[in-house]
mmCIF file with all atom_site columns, C-alpha atoms in Angstrom:
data_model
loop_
_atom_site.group_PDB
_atom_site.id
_atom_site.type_symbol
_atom_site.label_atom_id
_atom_site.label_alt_id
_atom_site.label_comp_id
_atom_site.label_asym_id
_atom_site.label_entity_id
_atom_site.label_seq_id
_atom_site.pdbx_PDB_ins_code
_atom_site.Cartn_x
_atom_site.Cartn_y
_atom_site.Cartn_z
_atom_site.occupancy
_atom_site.B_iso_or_equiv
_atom_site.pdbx_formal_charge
_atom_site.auth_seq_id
_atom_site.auth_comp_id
_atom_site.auth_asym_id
_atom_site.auth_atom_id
_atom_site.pdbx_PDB_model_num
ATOM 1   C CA . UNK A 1 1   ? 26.255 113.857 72.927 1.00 46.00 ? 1   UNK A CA 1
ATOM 2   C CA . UNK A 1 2   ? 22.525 115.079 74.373 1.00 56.00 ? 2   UNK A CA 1
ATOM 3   C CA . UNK A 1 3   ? 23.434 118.512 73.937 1.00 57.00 ? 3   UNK A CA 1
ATOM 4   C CA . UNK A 1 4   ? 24.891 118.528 78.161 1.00 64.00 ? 4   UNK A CA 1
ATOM 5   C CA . UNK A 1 5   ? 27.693 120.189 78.468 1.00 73.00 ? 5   UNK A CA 1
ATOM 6   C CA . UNK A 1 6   ? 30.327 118.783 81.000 1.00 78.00 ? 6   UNK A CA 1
ATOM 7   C CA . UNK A 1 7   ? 31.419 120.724 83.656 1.00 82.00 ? 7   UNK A CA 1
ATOM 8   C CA . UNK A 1 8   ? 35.339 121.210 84.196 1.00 81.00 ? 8   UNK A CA 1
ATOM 9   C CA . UNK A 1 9   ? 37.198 123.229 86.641 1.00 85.00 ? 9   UNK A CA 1
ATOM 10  C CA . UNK A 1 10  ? 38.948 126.750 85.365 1.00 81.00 ? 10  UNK A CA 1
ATOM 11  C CA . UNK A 1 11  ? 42.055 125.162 85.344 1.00 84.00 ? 11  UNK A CA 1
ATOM 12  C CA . UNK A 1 12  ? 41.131 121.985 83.416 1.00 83.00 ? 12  UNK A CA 1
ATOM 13  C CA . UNK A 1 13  ? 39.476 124.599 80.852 1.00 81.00 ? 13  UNK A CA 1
ATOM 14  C CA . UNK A 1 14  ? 42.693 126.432 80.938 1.00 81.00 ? 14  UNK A CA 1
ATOM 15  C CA . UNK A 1 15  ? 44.736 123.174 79.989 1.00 85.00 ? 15  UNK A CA 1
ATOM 16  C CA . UNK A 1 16  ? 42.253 122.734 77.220 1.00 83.00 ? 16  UNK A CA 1
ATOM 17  C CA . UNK A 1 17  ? 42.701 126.458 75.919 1.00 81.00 ? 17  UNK A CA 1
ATOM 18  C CA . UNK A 1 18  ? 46.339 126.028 75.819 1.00 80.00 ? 18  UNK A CA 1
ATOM 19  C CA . UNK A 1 19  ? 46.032 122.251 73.941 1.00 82.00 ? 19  UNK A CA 1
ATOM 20  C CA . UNK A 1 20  ? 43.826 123.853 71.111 1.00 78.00 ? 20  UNK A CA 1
ATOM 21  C CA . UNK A 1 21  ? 46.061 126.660 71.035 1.00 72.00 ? 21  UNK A CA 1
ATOM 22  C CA . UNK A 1 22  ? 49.131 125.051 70.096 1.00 75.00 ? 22  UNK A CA 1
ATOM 23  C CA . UNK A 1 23  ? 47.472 122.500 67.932 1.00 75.00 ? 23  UNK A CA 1
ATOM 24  C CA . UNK A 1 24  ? 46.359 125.303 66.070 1.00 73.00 ? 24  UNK A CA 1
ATOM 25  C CA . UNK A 1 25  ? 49.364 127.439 66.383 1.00 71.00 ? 25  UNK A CA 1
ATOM 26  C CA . UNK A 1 26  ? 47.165 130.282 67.616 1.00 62.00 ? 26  UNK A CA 1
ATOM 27  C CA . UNK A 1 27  ? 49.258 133.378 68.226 1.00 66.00 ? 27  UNK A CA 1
ATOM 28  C CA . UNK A 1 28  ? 46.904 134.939 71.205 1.00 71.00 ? 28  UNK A CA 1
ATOM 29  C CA . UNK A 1 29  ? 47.324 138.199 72.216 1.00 76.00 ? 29  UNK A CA 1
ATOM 30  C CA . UNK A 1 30  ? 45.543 139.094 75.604 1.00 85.00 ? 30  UNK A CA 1
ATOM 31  C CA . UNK A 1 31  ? 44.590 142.653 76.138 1.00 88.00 ? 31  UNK A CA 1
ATOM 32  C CA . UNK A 1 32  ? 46.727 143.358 78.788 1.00 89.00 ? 32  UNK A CA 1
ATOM 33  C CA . UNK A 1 33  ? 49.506 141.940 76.694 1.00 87.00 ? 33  UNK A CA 1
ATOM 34  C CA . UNK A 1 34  ? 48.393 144.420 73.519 1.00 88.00 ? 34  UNK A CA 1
ATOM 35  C CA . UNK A 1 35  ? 48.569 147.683 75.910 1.00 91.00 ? 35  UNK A CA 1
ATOM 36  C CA . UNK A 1 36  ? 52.159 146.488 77.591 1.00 92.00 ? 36  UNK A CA 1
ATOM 37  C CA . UNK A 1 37  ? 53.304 146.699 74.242 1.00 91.00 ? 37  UNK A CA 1
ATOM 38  C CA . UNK A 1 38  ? 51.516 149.582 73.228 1.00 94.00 ? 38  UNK A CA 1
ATOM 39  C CA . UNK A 1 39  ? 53.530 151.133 76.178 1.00 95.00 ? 39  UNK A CA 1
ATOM 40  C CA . UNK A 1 40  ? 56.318 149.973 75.685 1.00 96.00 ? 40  UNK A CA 1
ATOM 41  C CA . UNK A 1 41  ? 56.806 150.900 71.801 1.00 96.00 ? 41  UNK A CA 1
ATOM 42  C CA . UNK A 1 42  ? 55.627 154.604 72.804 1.00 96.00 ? 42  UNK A CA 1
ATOM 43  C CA . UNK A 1 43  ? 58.508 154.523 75.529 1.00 96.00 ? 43  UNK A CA 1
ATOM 44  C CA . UNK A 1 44  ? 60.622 153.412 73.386 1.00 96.00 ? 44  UNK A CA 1
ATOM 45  C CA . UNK A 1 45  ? 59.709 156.428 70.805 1.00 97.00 ? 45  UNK A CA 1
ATOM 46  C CA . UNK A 1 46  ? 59.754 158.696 73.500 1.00 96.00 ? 46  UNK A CA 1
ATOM 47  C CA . UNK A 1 47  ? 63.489 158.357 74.251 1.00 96.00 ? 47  UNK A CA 1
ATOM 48  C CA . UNK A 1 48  ? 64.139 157.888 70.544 1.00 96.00 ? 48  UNK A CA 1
ATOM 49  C CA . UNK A 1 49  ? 62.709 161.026 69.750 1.00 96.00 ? 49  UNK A CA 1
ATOM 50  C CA . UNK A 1 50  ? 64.454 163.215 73.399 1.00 95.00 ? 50  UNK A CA 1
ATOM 51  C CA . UNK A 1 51  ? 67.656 161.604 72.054 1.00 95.00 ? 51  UNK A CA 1
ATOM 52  C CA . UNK A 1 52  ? 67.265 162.842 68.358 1.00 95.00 ? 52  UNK A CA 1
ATOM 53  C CA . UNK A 1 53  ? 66.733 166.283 69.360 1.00 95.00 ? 53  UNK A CA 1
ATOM 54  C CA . UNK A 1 54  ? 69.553 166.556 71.648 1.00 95.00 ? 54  UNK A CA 1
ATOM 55  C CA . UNK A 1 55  ? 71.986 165.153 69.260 1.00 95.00 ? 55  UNK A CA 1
ATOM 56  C CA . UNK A 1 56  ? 70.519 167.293 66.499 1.00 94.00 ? 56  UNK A CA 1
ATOM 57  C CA . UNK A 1 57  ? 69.835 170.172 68.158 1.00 94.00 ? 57  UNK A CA 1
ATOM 58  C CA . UNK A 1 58  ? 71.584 169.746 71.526 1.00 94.00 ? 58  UNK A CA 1
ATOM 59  C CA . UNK A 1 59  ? 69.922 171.553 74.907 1.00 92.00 ? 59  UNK A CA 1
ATOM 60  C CA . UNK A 1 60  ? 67.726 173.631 72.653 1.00 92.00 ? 60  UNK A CA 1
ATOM 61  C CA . UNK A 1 61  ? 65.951 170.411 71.606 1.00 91.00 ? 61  UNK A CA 1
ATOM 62  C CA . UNK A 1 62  ? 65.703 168.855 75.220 1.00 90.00 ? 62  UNK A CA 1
ATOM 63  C CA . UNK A 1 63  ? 63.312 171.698 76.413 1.00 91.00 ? 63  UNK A CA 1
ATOM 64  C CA . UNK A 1 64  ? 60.138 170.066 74.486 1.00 91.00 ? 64  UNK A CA 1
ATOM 65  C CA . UNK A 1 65  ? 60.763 167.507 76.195 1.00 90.00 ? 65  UNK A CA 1
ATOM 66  C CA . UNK A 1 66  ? 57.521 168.053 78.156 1.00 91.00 ? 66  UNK A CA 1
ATOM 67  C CA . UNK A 1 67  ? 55.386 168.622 75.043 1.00 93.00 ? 67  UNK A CA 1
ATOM 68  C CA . UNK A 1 68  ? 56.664 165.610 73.613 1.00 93.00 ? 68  UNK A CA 1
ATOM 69  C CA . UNK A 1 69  ? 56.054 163.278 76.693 1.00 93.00 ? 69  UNK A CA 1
ATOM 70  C CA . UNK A 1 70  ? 52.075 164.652 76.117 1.00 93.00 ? 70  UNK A CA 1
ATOM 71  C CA . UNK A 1 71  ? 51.741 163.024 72.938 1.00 94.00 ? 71  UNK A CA 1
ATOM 72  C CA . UNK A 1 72  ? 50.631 159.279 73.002 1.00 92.00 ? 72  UNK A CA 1
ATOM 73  C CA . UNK A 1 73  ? 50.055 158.334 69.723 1.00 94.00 ? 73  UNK A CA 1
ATOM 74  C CA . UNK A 1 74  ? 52.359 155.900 68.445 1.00 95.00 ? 74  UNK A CA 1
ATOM 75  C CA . UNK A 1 75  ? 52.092 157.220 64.515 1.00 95.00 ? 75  UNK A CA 1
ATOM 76  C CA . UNK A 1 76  ? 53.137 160.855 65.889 1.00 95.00 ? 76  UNK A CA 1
ATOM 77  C CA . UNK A 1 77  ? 55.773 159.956 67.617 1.00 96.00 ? 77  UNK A CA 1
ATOM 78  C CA . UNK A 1 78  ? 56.981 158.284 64.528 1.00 96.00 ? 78  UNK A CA 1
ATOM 79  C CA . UNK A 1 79  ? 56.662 161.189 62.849 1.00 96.00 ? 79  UNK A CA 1
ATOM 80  C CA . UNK A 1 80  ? 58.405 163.378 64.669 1.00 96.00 ? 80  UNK A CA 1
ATOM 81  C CA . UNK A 1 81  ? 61.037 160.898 64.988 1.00 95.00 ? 81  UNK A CA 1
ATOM 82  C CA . UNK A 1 82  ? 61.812 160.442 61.067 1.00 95.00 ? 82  UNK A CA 1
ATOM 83  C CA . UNK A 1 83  ? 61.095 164.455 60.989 1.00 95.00 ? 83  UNK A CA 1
ATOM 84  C CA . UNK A 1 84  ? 64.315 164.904 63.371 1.00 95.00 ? 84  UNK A CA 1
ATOM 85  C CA . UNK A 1 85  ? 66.433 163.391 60.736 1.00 92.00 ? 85  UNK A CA 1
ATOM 86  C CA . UNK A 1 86  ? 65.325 165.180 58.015 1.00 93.00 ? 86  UNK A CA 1
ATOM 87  C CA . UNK A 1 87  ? 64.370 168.644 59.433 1.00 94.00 ? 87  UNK A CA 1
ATOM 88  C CA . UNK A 1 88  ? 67.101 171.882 58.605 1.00 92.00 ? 88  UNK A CA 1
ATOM 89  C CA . UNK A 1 89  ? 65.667 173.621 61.629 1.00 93.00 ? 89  UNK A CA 1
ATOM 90  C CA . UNK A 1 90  ? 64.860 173.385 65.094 1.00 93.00 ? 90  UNK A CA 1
ATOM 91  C CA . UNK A 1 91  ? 61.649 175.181 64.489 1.00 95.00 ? 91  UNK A CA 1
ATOM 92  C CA . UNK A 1 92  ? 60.382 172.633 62.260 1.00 94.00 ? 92  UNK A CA 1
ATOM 93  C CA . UNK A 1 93  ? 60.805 169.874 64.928 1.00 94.00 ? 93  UNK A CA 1
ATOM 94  C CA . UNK A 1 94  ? 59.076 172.223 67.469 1.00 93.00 ? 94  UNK A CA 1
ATOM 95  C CA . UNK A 1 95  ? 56.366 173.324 64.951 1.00 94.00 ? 95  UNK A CA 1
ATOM 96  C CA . UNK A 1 96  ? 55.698 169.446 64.471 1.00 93.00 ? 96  UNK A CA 1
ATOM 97  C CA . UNK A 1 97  ? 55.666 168.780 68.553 1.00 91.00 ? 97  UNK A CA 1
ATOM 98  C CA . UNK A 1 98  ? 53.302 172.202 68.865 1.00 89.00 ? 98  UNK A CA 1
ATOM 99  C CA . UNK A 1 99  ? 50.939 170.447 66.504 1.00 89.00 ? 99  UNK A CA 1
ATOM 100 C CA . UNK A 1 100 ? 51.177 167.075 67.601 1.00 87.00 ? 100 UNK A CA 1
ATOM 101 C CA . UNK A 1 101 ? 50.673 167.402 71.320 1.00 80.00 ? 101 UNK A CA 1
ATOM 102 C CA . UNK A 1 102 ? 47.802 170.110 70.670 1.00 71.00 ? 102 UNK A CA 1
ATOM 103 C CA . UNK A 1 103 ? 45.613 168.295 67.884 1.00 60.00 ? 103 UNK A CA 1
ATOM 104 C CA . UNK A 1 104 ? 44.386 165.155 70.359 1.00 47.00 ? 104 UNK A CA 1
ATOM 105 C CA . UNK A 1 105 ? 46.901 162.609 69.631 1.00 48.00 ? 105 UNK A CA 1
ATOM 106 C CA . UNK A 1 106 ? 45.964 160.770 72.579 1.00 45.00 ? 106 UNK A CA 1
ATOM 107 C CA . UNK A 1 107 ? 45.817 157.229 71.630 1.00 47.00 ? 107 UNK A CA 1
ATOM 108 C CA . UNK A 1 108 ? 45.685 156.122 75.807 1.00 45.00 ? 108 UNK A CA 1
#
């Protein structure tokens, strides 16, 4: 080779991509695929966590359900989700949300 690279359309270097790939067994995550599932976990918290506090605490713990939808970071909303089993009182869970939504936990 004289150091000239040959040119090849997007889709031939596409097909090339994909050959290496699996050769390699290269698990590639695009961006776009690393945020969908970013937002889809947090979702997926987010109704986790509405449903905990209203079967542990019934209509009282369905009216943070604002607060709650402010917070975006994953680890929180983990938090508060393991704190619902755990917690004796409603104000602990709301203490939590109160902190969580007001401290920056904006992941986004």
């Amino acid at each position: 080779m004289n150091g000239a690279r040959e040119k090849i359309s997007p889709c031939q270097f596409h097909e090339q991509i994909e050959a290496y790939e699996e050769e390699k067994k290269i698990a590639y995550v695009t961006t776009a695929e690393r945020i969908g599932r970013q937002r889809g976990l947090r979702q997926g918290l987010l109704e986790a966590v509405a449903l905990g506090l209203e079967l542990k605490f019934g209509e009282e713990g369905l009216r943070l359900s604002g607060q709650i939808d402010q917070i975006d970071s994953i680890e929180q909303l983990e938090k508060i989700k393991e704190a619902i089993r755990t917690a004796a009182s409603f104000q602990e869970i709301e203490t939590l949300i109160v902190q969580s939504s007001g401290d920056g936990s904006r992941d986004g």
